Amino acid sequence: MTPGDGTLRDSASAPKRGDTYSINWRLVLSVVVLQSILLVVSPPLVVFALIEVMIFALYASALNLLLSFSGMVSFGHAVYFGLGAYGLALSITHFDFPIALGIIAGPLVSAFFGLVYGILCVQLTAIYAAMLTLACAEVTFAVVFQWFDVTGGDSGISGHVPTMLGLEPYQFGLVVLCVVTVAILMLWRVVYSPLGLTIRAVGQNPARAAALGHGRKSVQLIAFVISAFFSGVAGTLFGIFHGNVFPDYVGILFTVDGLLMVVLGGLYSFGAGIYGAIVYKLLDNLAAHYFEYWQLVIGCIIVIVVLVSPSGIAGLVRRIVSRIGPRR
Amino acid sequence: MLFVQVLQGVMEGIFLFLIASGLTLIFGVSRIVNFAHGSFYMVGAFLTYQIYPWIAEGTALGFFATIVICGLLVAALGLLFEIFLLRRVYHAEELMQLVLTLAAVLIIRDATKFIWGLDDVTVSLPDALAGAAVVGGTYLPTYQLVMVGVGVVVLAAVWGFLKFTHAGIILRAATDDRGMVALLGINQAHVFSSVFAIGCFLAGIAGGFAAAFESINYLLDTRVIVLAFIVVVIGGLGNLYGALYASLAVGILKALGLLFAPRLSMVIIFLLMAVVLLIRSLRRTTE
Amino acid sequence: MHRRKLLQISTALALAVGLGGAAQAADPVKIGYVGGISGACGGLTHSAVKAMKIALEEINAAGGAAGRQVEVIWRDSKTKPDEGAKQARDLILTEKVDLLTGVCSSSVFMAINPISQQYGVPLISAVSGTHKATVDFGHPFVFQTQPHTLMEGKALAEYAAQQNWNNIVTMGLDYEWGRTTVKVFTEELAKLKPEVKISKQLWPRIGETNLTSYITAALAEEPDAIMGVLFGSGTNSLIKQGKSYGLLERTKLLTFLSTESYMSLGKDIPDGVHGWARGPFYALGSDKAKAFVEKYRNAHDGEYPNDWGMLGYDAMYIIAQGIDAAGGTDPEKFRQALGSMTFDTMRGPLKMRMLDNTFNAPSYLGVTKMSDAYPFPTMSDVAVISGDVTLPSEETVKALRAAAAK
């Protein structure tokens, strides 16, 4: 629980002076190496599952930047996830972009919408802001779903990019691993940079942050755009992974998935998105496989987490590590 | 033509108000954004489907009795939810409360699937309510007129309750300043529980009325909740009268929207919400 | 020594071959089912699953397909495209299924379609209505056994042209299915009967169940008929709410009315609604259909199968008979077999054309009437519009494919 011990676990503590959360390269490297080995040796199906988890880990981590650190709640984050995939698809099908350019366009489209919607949403605070994010999401979904001449409607867009870029699953898995690792490290840098300090300050006490000269709106807007951008990276990867895009990707279910992952992972902890994605996807797959009423199972687990262990899996991991790990 | 659509919108608006009133009351007092409100509404609808055949099916009196009973049952369910789960997170972060109600949505939906299956079901209107009054070529369906009446009764009852009863005064006080009410030695837990039960009662009867009006299935919860939220947000969270005006505005906009800009009717409603929110925040900052 | 070794090897080889052969004969045909058991499709899919299970039992009791037993592995797509794709991949890679079937929503169909193409595993859609998978993005191993959107739009136009309707208001759900059906309907009707006027097009949002303002807006045009492209709760709400506006006294209504709507509305469906369906069990006179309905009811507390149940049952038989004729599950042989046969289904004899692997599945249109035989109304005077009439022309298919390939 000591801040500044440099691992990928973090506490809910307020920013402190001399708050140097440097990246623990040893941990990152070992995770990456382990994951690479897993990707190479596993059968394709496990590789697919790993790819999915990695993509959602990035999406949830991007959402977590808002939820845990900037003091905002987004009820429509699937928009930025899905628009990444739509940005990729539409730039290729409608603007004849080459695939490489389309891949860059995806996250930028997300960031652009993050900027536009963000400008609206940061005008408000707390639950009103959250409601506005929901409204923005509903409008976006309606447009994507109904304007089928352009977006393909509910049968979506496919065929614009070869599934997994035509790579072998493990090769694509390695690509995703690289992108997701770099992106999550960048998010880490954001959270623990001077900018991140400001974001957290605003998130925890806007009035005091304002007294220090940090306007809430502009800081939250920056966080919103960053979060939208990285959600878009995840969405673009997801679009390439499946080789298609559907309105579901911007829909409420993906939003709820993200929220539940973060809460399950443990609010106010950087690792929430990563832990949450792993456990949620595992649960989701297992429960649905063995039990027709899988939503009931997930609902009950969420209730238990909220009531019994609000710090989620991250809190659990912290407790275990502090018990068995070296005492300091 | 215009007149007919406006009238239609008013009737639709009053129905929306039935759903939104409970949601806004709950928020006003306990600051809980209850995503499960739509689920309680759905349970009310299915209970009506289940119970109506047992209570003088086909008569208007039996129908109203059923709806009141279902409202009470849903209120009891809501009370259980409030006492055993929600009460534990009143002091947690907003997000935890939201996620808890989201989890309730998942649980109630699967339980509904388990009990009532996946097929659509409907409730037949009692004959006395099935017809329409025709005034100068304009059809005014009896059932919708009855719903307007119900809406007025609910509004009057809630207004009277808040205005004149002791409990109502405490509720109003709690909406304004929870801390002060607690300081006065009033048991907050009771206040929160009762308002949650009242909100669920309203959701339950709204569901009951919907069961006879449309086709219901296990997806009913998500169908209403977003629109209900929009109404509540436009009206001002916790503001009962605001919710009434907003319901009417949304109903009329929807009915007129499909004449002039059929594809945009939902977008217009969302824009209305955004504009109202932004103006309100602007006014707050300039004050 | 040398000879003994040779003998050993040959014995081992013979054993291996023999065992392998025996194993192959015993190996069941594996079919992967991916459908929206939960999620938005849940209400439609459950009957299809029950019906397919009955078909499967019968097929296996009669010796299976190509001398092998048939095994189905059931998976839930949750009506989510990515989940459907995941399950399809899992079925192909770990369960090593020979064929895929199921599917309910267009998005899930479209998500599984390229996977079927990529791995060369045939995909036989039993209950999905989009034409895009077989027409626009068709490949040799995707098959469709129910009428798709283009076919239904045309069937509706054929039917409407025979009625005395000169002023029609359309009311289609505002998404691809509703829009495309209305578009095809309008175009085809203009060819068949140019004097018909479409005076207004209304587009209710999907999930909208308070349709009263749409009803008043439609009635204001004083149309001869309202053509509704809605389903499930949409159709039910339209009929229920229309009643108090005197909709049926003031105009005619033609709308999608599948069996589960009759079951849920019961006597709330007035006589005289023009309905359209894909597999109404009560209108299928064949002994086969009657025997199936009897069996289905006995197995499920007297419940009747809905349209999707009928389609699912037929699809399972088409698959089994196709495998039989192909002598196995080789995709190309399977395709050739399907294309060369006539299938004796509950919906009558069906044939598949090789152009887009689509069956000439019929659409059923008729007028509702309270029935004595069932606890709910059914359609009487059912007109069966064959797929031979409604299948899109070769030029249309080629044009759509060229546009999709661009």
mmCIF file of N, CA, C and O in Angstrom, chain B residues 65-145:
data_model
loop_
_atom_site.group_PDB
_atom_site.id
_atom_site.type_symbol
_atom_site.label_atom_id
_atom_site.label_comp_id
_atom_site.label_asym_id
_atom_site.label_seq_id
_atom_site.Cartn_x
_atom_site.Cartn_y
_atom_site.Cartn_z
ATOM 1 N N ALA B 65 -58.307 -2.807 -9.149
ATOM 2 C CA ALA B 65 -57.894 -3.489 -7.919
ATOM 3 C C ALA B 65 -56.579 -4.223 -8.150
ATOM 4 O O ALA B 65 -55.649 -4.152 -7.330
ATOM 5 N N THR B 66 -56.494 -4.919 -9.296
ATOM 6 C CA THR B 66 -55.260 -5.632 -9.636
ATOM 7 C C THR B 66 -54.076 -4.687 -9.651
ATOM 8 O O THR B 66 -53.014 -4.981 -9.099
ATOM 9 N N ILE B 67 -54.292 -3.537 -10.278
ATOM 10 C CA ILE B 67 -53.163 -2.627 -10.431
ATOM 11 C C ILE B 67 -52.702 -2.105 -9.072
ATOM 12 O O ILE B 67 -51.499 -2.022 -8.811
ATOM 13 N N VAL B 68 -53.634 -1.819 -8.203
ATOM 14 C CA VAL B 68 -53.243 -1.346 -6.874
ATOM 15 C C VAL B 68 -52.488 -2.441 -6.121
ATOM 16 O O VAL B 68 -51.444 -2.197 -5.512
ATOM 17 N N ILE B 69 -53.013 -3.658 -6.210
ATOM 18 C CA ILE B 69 -52.333 -4.777 -5.531
ATOM 19 C C ILE B 69 -50.911 -4.936 -6.073
ATOM 20 O O ILE B 69 -49.947 -5.085 -5.315
ATOM 21 N N CYS B 70 -50.788 -4.884 -7.402
ATOM 22 C CA CYS B 70 -49.466 -5.037 -8.005
ATOM 23 C C CYS B 70 -48.544 -3.910 -7.576
ATOM 24 O O CYS B 70 -47.357 -4.127 -7.322
ATOM 25 N N GLY B 71 -49.087 -2.708 -7.508
ATOM 26 C CA GLY B 71 -48.287 -1.580 -7.038
ATOM 27 C C GLY B 71 -47.750 -1.860 -5.646
ATOM 28 O O GLY B 71 -46.566 -1.637 -5.359
ATOM 29 N N LEU B 72 -48.610 -2.389 -4.781
ATOM 30 C CA LEU B 72 -48.184 -2.681 -3.406
ATOM 31 C C LEU B 72 -47.125 -3.782 -3.378
ATOM 32 O O LEU B 72 -46.142 -3.698 -2.638
ATOM 33 N N LEU B 73 -47.328 -4.803 -4.222
ATOM 34 C CA LEU B 73 -46.348 -5.888 -4.262
ATOM 35 C C LEU B 73 -44.987 -5.368 -4.718
ATOM 36 O O LEU B 73 -43.946 -5.722 -4.158
ATOM 37 N N VAL B 74 -45.010 -4.525 -5.759
ATOM 38 C CA VAL B 74 -43.751 -3.979 -6.258
ATOM 39 C C VAL B 74 -43.111 -3.090 -5.190
ATOM 40 O O VAL B 74 -41.888 -3.103 -4.994
ATOM 41 N N ALA B 75 -43.956 -2.353 -4.460
ATOM 42 C CA ALA B 75 -43.430 -1.515 -3.383
ATOM 43 C C ALA B 75 -42.742 -2.389 -2.337
ATOM 44 O O ALA B 75 -41.663 -2.044 -1.835
ATOM 45 N N ALA B 76 -43.341 -3.542 -2.050
ATOM 46 C CA ALA B 76 -42.731 -4.446 -1.070
ATOM 47 C C ALA B 76 -41.387 -4.958 -1.580
ATOM 48 O O ALA B 76 -40.391 -4.994 -0.843
ATOM 49 N N LEU B 77 -41.351 -5.314 -2.857
ATOM 50 C CA LEU B 77 -40.098 -5.771 -3.455
ATOM 51 C C LEU B 77 -39.029 -4.679 -3.374
ATOM 52 O O LEU B 77 -37.870 -4.931 -3.018
ATOM 53 N N GLY B 78 -39.458 -3.459 -3.714
ATOM 54 C CA GLY B 78 -38.536 -2.335 -3.667
ATOM 55 C C GLY B 78 -38.018 -2.109 -2.254
ATOM 56 O O GLY B 78 -36.839 -1.819 -2.042
ATOM 57 N N LEU B 79 -38.902 -2.269 -1.301
ATOM 58 C CA LEU B 79 -38.526 -2.084 0.093
ATOM 59 C C LEU B 79 -37.445 -3.081 0.494
ATOM 60 O O LEU B 79 -36.454 -2.728 1.139
ATOM 61 N N LEU B 80 -37.635 -4.330 0.077
ATOM 62 C CA LEU B 80 -36.625 -5.356 0.374
ATOM 63 C C LEU B 80 -35.276 -4.951 -0.222
ATOM 64 O O LEU B 80 -34.239 -5.038 0.429
ATOM 65 N N PHE B 81 -35.326 -4.520 -1.483
ATOM 66 C CA PHE B 81 -34.100 -4.114 -2.172
ATOM 67 C C PHE B 81 -33.429 -2.963 -1.416
ATOM 68 O O PHE B 81 -32.222 -2.944 -1.209
ATOM 69 N N GLU B 82 -34.263 -2.011 -0.971
ATOM 70 C CA GLU B 82 -33.718 -0.837 -0.297
ATOM 71 C C GLU B 82 -33.088 -1.234 1.039
ATOM 72 O O GLU B 82 -31.969 -0.845 1.365
ATOM 73 N N ILE B 83 -33.809 -2.046 1.794
ATOM 74 C CA ILE B 83 -33.349 -2.365 3.146
ATOM 75 C C ILE B 83 -32.101 -3.243 3.127
ATOM 76 O O ILE B 83 -31.144 -3.011 3.854
ATOM 77 N N PHE B 84 -32.116 -4.246 2.241
ATOM 78 C CA PHE B 84 -31.014 -5.204 2.298
ATOM 79 C C PHE B 84 -29.796 -4.797 1.478
ATOM 80 O O PHE B 84 -28.690 -5.212 1.776
ATOM 81 N N LEU B 85 -30.004 -4.028 0.421
ATOM 82 C CA LEU B 85 -28.865 -3.718 -0.437
ATOM 83 C C LEU B 85 -28.550 -2.221 -0.503
ATOM 84 O O LEU B 85 -27.469 -1.785 -0.138
ATOM 85 N N LEU B 86 -29.545 -1.470 -0.931
ATOM 86 C CA LEU B 86 -29.267 -0.067 -1.242
ATOM 87 C C LEU B 86 -28.814 0.701 -0.006
ATOM 88 O O LEU B 86 -27.933 1.561 -0.072
ATOM 89 N N ARG B 87 -29.416 0.382 1.138
ATOM 90 C CA ARG B 87 -29.115 1.114 2.367
ATOM 91 C C ARG B 87 -27.627 1.087 2.696
ATOM 92 O O ARG B 87 -27.097 1.994 3.309
ATOM 93 N N ARG B 88 -26.965 0.020 2.273
ATOM 94 C CA ARG B 88 -25.553 -0.110 2.623
ATOM 95 C C ARG B 88 -24.647 0.788 1.797
ATOM 96 O O ARG B 88 -23.460 0.897 2.096
ATOM 97 N N VAL B 89 -25.168 1.361 0.735
ATOM 98 C CA VAL B 89 -24.272 2.169 -0.110
ATOM 99 C C VAL B 89 -24.652 3.635 -0.150
ATOM 100 O O VAL B 89 -24.135 4.380 -0.973
ATOM 101 N N TYR B 90 -25.537 4.071 0.737
ATOM 102 C CA TYR B 90 -25.909 5.495 0.707
ATOM 103 C C TYR B 90 -24.704 6.391 0.910
ATOM 104 O O TYR B 90 -24.662 7.503 0.415
ATOM 105 N N HIS B 91 -23.707 5.878 1.644
ATOM 106 C CA HIS B 91 -22.557 6.739 1.904
ATOM 107 C C HIS B 91 -21.391 6.431 0.984
ATOM 108 O O HIS B 91 -20.350 7.046 1.077
ATOM 109 N N ALA B 92 -21.580 5.468 0.082
ATOM 110 C CA ALA B 92 -20.512 5.153 -0.860
ATOM 111 C C ALA B 92 -20.543 6.148 -2.026
ATOM 112 O O ALA B 92 -21.395 7.037 -2.088
ATOM 113 N N GLU B 93 -19.603 5.985 -2.960
ATOM 114 C CA GLU B 93 -19.569 6.896 -4.103
ATOM 115 C C GLU B 93 -20.813 6.683 -4.962
ATOM 116 O O GLU B 93 -21.390 5.602 -4.979
ATOM 117 N N GLU B 94 -21.146 7.731 -5.686
ATOM 118 C CA GLU B 94 -22.263 7.675 -6.624
ATOM 119 C C GLU B 94 -22.173 6.460 -7.543
ATOM 120 O O GLU B 94 -23.139 5.770 -7.786
ATOM 121 N N LEU B 95 -20.950 6.223 -8.028
ATOM 122 C CA LEU B 95 -20.776 5.158 -9.005
ATOM 123 C C LEU B 95 -21.167 3.804 -8.416
ATOM 124 O O LEU B 95 -21.758 2.967 -9.093
ATOM 125 N N MET B 96 -20.844 3.597 -7.141
ATOM 126 C CA MET B 96 -21.181 2.327 -6.498
ATOM 127 C C MET B 96 -22.693 2.144 -6.450
ATOM 128 O O MET B 96 -23.212 1.049 -6.679
ATOM 129 N N GLN B 97 -23.405 3.246 -6.141
ATOM 130 C CA GLN B 97 -24.865 3.167 -6.098
ATOM 131 C C GLN B 97 -25.420 2.815 -7.479
ATOM 132 O O GLN B 97 -26.288 1.954 -7.619
ATOM 133 N N LEU B 98 -24.854 3.487 -8.482
ATOM 134 C CA LEU B 98 -25.319 3.221 -9.845
ATOM 135 C C LEU B 98 -25.090 1.773 -10.234
ATOM 136 O O LEU B 98 -25.963 1.119 -10.799
ATOM 137 N N VAL B 99 -23.897 1.294 -9.909
ATOM 138 C CA VAL B 99 -23.562 -0.061 -10.309
ATOM 139 C C VAL B 99 -24.430 -1.068 -9.561
ATOM 140 O O VAL B 99 -24.845 -2.074 -10.122
ATOM 141 N N LEU B 100 -24.756 -0.752 -8.324
ATOM 142 C CA LEU B 100 -25.625 -1.649 -7.563
ATOM 143 C C LEU B 100 -27.012 -1.729 -8.224
ATOM 144 O O LEU B 100 -27.579 -2.812 -8.369
ATOM 145 N N THR B 101 -27.530 -0.580 -8.642
ATOM 146 C CA THR B 101 -28.844 -0.634 -9.294
ATOM 147 C C THR B 101 -28.742 -1.310 -10.664
ATOM 148 O O THR B 101 -29.668 -1.985 -11.097
ATOM 149 N N LEU B 102 -27.589 -1.129 -11.319
ATOM 150 C CA LEU B 102 -27.378 -1.839 -12.594
ATOM 151 C C LEU B 102 -27.395 -3.345 -12.384
ATOM 152 O O LEU B 102 -27.985 -4.098 -13.157
ATOM 153 N N ALA B 103 -26.746 -3.784 -11.302
ATOM 154 C CA ALA B 103 -26.734 -5.213 -10.993
ATOM 155 C C ALA B 103 -28.157 -5.699 -10.738
ATOM 156 O O ALA B 103 -28.537 -6.796 -11.158
ATOM 157 N N ALA B 104 -28.951 -4.848 -10.073
ATOM 158 C CA ALA B 104 -30.352 -5.221 -9.830
ATOM 159 C C ALA B 104 -31.093 -5.387 -11.155
ATOM 160 O O ALA B 104 -31.939 -6.270 -11.299
ATOM 161 N N VAL B 105 -30.772 -4.535 -12.131
ATOM 162 C CA VAL B 105 -31.396 -4.664 -13.446
ATOM 163 C C VAL B 105 -31.118 -6.052 -14.027
ATOM 164 O O VAL B 105 -32.027 -6.750 -14.487
ATOM 165 N N LEU B 106 -29.843 -6.459 -13.968
ATOM 166 C CA LEU B 106 -29.472 -7.774 -14.516
ATOM 167 C C LEU B 106 -30.206 -8.892 -13.786
ATOM 168 O O LEU B 106 -30.748 -9.811 -14.403
ATOM 169 N N ILE B 107 -30.231 -8.793 -12.458
ATOM 170 C CA ILE B 107 -30.832 -9.870 -11.663
ATOM 171 C C ILE B 107 -32.334 -9.946 -11.916
ATOM 172 O O ILE B 107 -32.885 -11.021 -12.173
ATOM 173 N N ILE B 108 -32.999 -8.782 -11.880
ATOM 174 C CA ILE B 108 -34.457 -8.792 -12.054
ATOM 175 C C ILE B 108 -34.824 -9.272 -13.459
ATOM 176 O O ILE B 108 -35.798 -9.997 -13.648
ATOM 177 N N ARG B 109 -34.010 -8.897 -14.445
ATOM 178 C CA ARG B 109 -34.343 -9.329 -15.805
ATOM 179 C C ARG B 109 -34.291 -10.845 -15.937
ATOM 180 O O ARG B 109 -35.179 -11.476 -16.495
ATOM 181 N N ASP B 110 -33.227 -11.443 -15.400
ATOM 182 C CA ASP B 110 -33.119 -12.897 -15.524
ATOM 183 C C ASP B 110 -34.178 -13.602 -14.688
ATOM 184 O O ASP B 110 -34.694 -14.642 -15.085
ATOM 185 N N ALA B 111 -34.505 -13.018 -13.525
ATOM 186 C CA ALA B 111 -35.559 -13.617 -12.707
ATOM 187 C C ALA B 111 -36.892 -13.560 -13.464
ATOM 188 O O ALA B 111 -37.665 -14.528 -13.465
ATOM 189 N N THR B 112 -37.144 -12.441 -14.137
ATOM 190 C CA THR B 112 -38.373 -12.316 -14.927
ATOM 191 C C THR B 112 -38.411 -13.365 -16.029
ATOM 192 O O THR B 112 -39.441 -13.993 -16.277
ATOM 193 N N LYS B 113 -37.262 -13.546 -16.697
ATOM 194 C CA LYS B 113 -37.191 -14.570 -17.747
ATOM 195 C C LYS B 113 -37.488 -15.941 -17.176
ATOM 196 O O LYS B 113 -38.172 -16.752 -17.782
ATOM 197 N N PHE B 114 -36.952 -16.170 -15.988
ATOM 198 C CA PHE B 114 -37.122 -17.473 -15.357
ATOM 199 C C PHE B 114 -38.599 -17.712 -15.017
ATOM 200 O O PHE B 114 -39.135 -18.794 -15.240
ATOM 201 N N ILE B 115 -39.257 -16.685 -14.480
ATOM 202 C CA ILE B 115 -40.640 -16.864 -14.018
ATOM 203 C C ILE B 115 -41.632 -16.819 -15.186
ATOM 204 O O ILE B 115 -42.504 -17.673 -15.306
ATOM 205 N N TRP B 116 -41.507 -15.795 -16.038
ATOM 206 C CA TRP B 116 -42.559 -15.587 -17.040
ATOM 207 C C TRP B 116 -42.130 -15.959 -18.468
ATOM 208 O O TRP B 116 -42.880 -15.749 -19.405
ATOM 209 N N GLY B 117 -40.929 -16.437 -18.624
ATOM 210 C CA GLY B 117 -40.504 -16.882 -19.946
ATOM 211 C C GLY B 117 -40.117 -15.734 -20.861
ATOM 212 O O GLY B 117 -40.045 -14.573 -20.445
ATOM 213 N N LEU B 118 -39.882 -16.079 -22.117
ATOM 214 C CA LEU B 118 -39.316 -15.117 -23.055
ATOM 215 C C LEU B 118 -40.350 -14.523 -23.988
ATOM 216 O O LEU B 118 -40.090 -13.556 -24.690
ATOM 217 N N ASP B 119 -41.542 -15.123 -24.028
ATOM 218 C CA ASP B 119 -42.532 -14.646 -24.991
ATOM 219 C C ASP B 119 -43.184 -13.345 -24.546
ATOM 220 O O ASP B 119 -43.250 -13.042 -23.366
ATOM 221 N N ASP B 120 -43.677 -12.609 -25.538
ATOM 222 C CA ASP B 120 -44.481 -11.431 -25.231
ATOM 223 C C ASP B 120 -45.787 -11.879 -24.582
ATOM 224 O O ASP B 120 -46.350 -12.893 -24.969
ATOM 225 N N VAL B 121 -46.264 -11.113 -23.620
ATOM 226 C CA VAL B 121 -47.609 -11.358 -23.107
ATOM 227 C C VAL B 121 -48.372 -10.042 -23.107
ATOM 228 O O VAL B 121 -47.770 -8.970 -23.141
ATOM 229 N N THR B 122 -49.684 -10.136 -23.115
ATOM 230 C CA THR B 122 -50.489 -8.915 -23.039
ATOM 231 C C THR B 122 -51.653 -9.163 -22.096
ATOM 232 O O THR B 122 -52.010 -10.292 -21.805
ATOM 233 N N VAL B 123 -52.228 -8.071 -21.651
ATOM 234 C CA VAL B 123 -53.405 -8.136 -20.798
ATOM 235 C C VAL B 123 -54.554 -7.507 -21.583
ATOM 236 O O VAL B 123 -54.394 -6.424 -22.136
ATOM 237 N N SER B 124 -55.693 -8.210 -21.639
ATOM 238 C CA SER B 124 -56.826 -7.640 -22.367
ATOM 239 C C SER B 124 -57.451 -6.522 -21.550
ATOM 240 O O SER B 124 -57.638 -6.651 -20.346
ATOM 241 N N LEU B 125 -57.776 -5.451 -22.218
ATOM 242 C CA LEU B 125 -58.464 -4.355 -21.540
ATOM 243 C C LEU B 125 -59.864 -4.805 -21.157
ATOM 244 O O LEU B 125 -60.525 -5.498 -21.928
ATOM 245 N N PRO B 126 -60.344 -4.424 -19.989
ATOM 246 C CA PRO B 126 -61.758 -4.685 -19.700
ATOM 247 C C PRO B 126 -62.631 -3.922 -20.705
ATOM 248 O O PRO B 126 -62.261 -2.827 -21.145
ATOM 249 N N ASP B 127 -63.735 -4.531 -21.065
ATOM 250 C CA ASP B 127 -64.567 -3.949 -22.127
ATOM 251 C C ASP B 127 -64.945 -2.498 -21.846
ATOM 252 O O ASP B 127 -65.013 -1.673 -22.742
ATOM 253 N N ALA B 128 -65.183 -2.225 -20.561
ATOM 254 C CA ALA B 128 -65.623 -0.872 -20.211
ATOM 255 C C ALA B 128 -64.586 0.182 -20.583
ATOM 256 O O ALA B 128 -64.907 1.355 -20.780
ATOM 257 N N LEU B 129 -63.314 -0.227 -20.680
ATOM 258 C CA LEU B 129 -62.258 0.745 -20.961
ATOM 259 C C LEU B 129 -61.756 0.658 -22.393
ATOM 260 O O LEU B 129 -60.832 1.369 -22.780
ATOM 261 N N ALA B 130 -62.341 -0.235 -23.184
ATOM 262 C CA ALA B 130 -61.730 -0.528 -24.483
ATOM 263 C C ALA B 130 -62.118 0.461 -25.586
ATOM 264 O O ALA B 130 -61.383 0.628 -26.542
ATOM 265 N N GLY B 131 -63.235 1.117 -25.462
ATOM 266 C CA GLY B 131 -63.727 1.919 -26.572
ATOM 267 C C GLY B 131 -63.053 3.269 -26.711
ATOM 268 O O GLY B 131 -61.955 3.498 -26.236
ATOM 269 N N ALA B 132 -63.742 4.156 -27.417
ATOM 270 C CA ALA B 132 -63.221 5.506 -27.591
ATOM 271 C C ALA B 132 -64.394 6.472 -27.686
ATOM 272 O O ALA B 132 -65.473 6.110 -28.140
ATOM 273 N N ALA B 133 -64.162 7.679 -27.207
ATOM 274 C CA ALA B 133 -65.158 8.732 -27.415
ATOM 275 C C ALA B 133 -64.784 9.447 -28.702
ATOM 276 O O ALA B 133 -63.628 9.794 -28.904
ATOM 277 N N VAL B 134 -65.760 9.608 -29.595
ATOM 278 C CA VAL B 134 -65.464 10.282 -30.854
ATOM 279 C C VAL B 134 -66.044 11.683 -30.794
ATOM 280 O O VAL B 134 -67.254 11.866 -30.695
ATOM 281 N N VAL B 135 -65.154 12.666 -30.801
ATOM 282 C CA VAL B 135 -65.602 14.058 -30.726
ATOM 283 C C VAL B 135 -65.199 14.751 -32.020
ATOM 284 O O VAL B 135 -64.011 14.962 -32.271
ATOM 285 N N GLY B 136 -66.181 15.057 -32.819
ATOM 286 C CA GLY B 136 -65.902 15.758 -34.080
ATOM 287 C C GLY B 136 -64.889 15.030 -34.930
ATOM 288 O O GLY B 136 -63.975 15.641 -35.485
ATOM 289 N N GLY B 137 -65.009 13.710 -35.010
ATOM 290 C CA GLY B 137 -64.106 12.944 -35.866
ATOM 291 C C GLY B 137 -62.783 12.615 -35.204
ATOM 292 O O GLY B 137 -61.986 11.862 -35.742
ATOM 293 N N THR B 138 -62.528 13.184 -34.024
ATOM 294 C CA THR B 138 -61.298 12.868 -33.318
ATOM 295 C C THR B 138 -61.566 11.757 -32.315
ATOM 296 O O THR B 138 -62.500 11.846 -31.522
ATOM 297 N N TYR B 139 -60.716 10.717 -32.387
ATOM 298 C CA TYR B 139 -60.908 9.600 -31.472
ATOM 299 C C TYR B 139 -60.173 9.874 -30.164
ATOM 300 O O TYR B 139 -58.991 10.178 -30.159
ATOM 301 N N LEU B 140 -60.904 9.781 -29.062
ATOM 302 C CA LEU B 140 -60.282 9.887 -27.757
ATOM 303 C C LEU B 140 -60.473 8.551 -27.035
ATOM 304 O O LEU B 140 -61.520 8.312 -26.441
ATOM 305 N N PRO B 141 -59.481 7.666 -27.097
ATOM 306 C CA PRO B 141 -59.646 6.338 -26.515
ATOM 307 C C PRO B 141 -59.923 6.433 -25.013
ATOM 308 O O PRO B 141 -59.257 7.177 -24.291
ATOM 309 N N THR B 142 -60.919 5.678 -24.572
ATOM 310 C CA THR B 142 -61.315 5.705 -23.166
ATOM 311 C C THR B 142 -60.126 5.446 -22.252
ATOM 312 O O THR B 142 -59.934 6.140 -21.253
ATOM 313 N N TYR B 143 -59.327 4.442 -22.639
ATOM 314 C CA TYR B 143 -58.239 4.043 -21.758
ATOM 315 C C TYR B 143 -57.243 5.180 -21.561
ATOM 316 O O TYR B 143 -56.740 5.402 -20.465
ATOM 317 N N GLN B 144 -56.972 5.899 -22.642
ATOM 318 C CA GLN B 144 -56.016 6.997 -22.511
ATOM 319 C C GLN B 144 -56.603 8.126 -21.681
ATOM 320 O O GLN B 144 -55.883 8.792 -20.928
ATOM 321 N N LEU B 145 -57.922 8.337 -21.821
ATOM 322 C CA LEU B 145 -58.563 9.351 -20.974
ATOM 323 C C LEU B 145 -58.469 8.929 -19.507
ATOM 324 O O LEU B 145 -58.187 9.746 -18.624
#
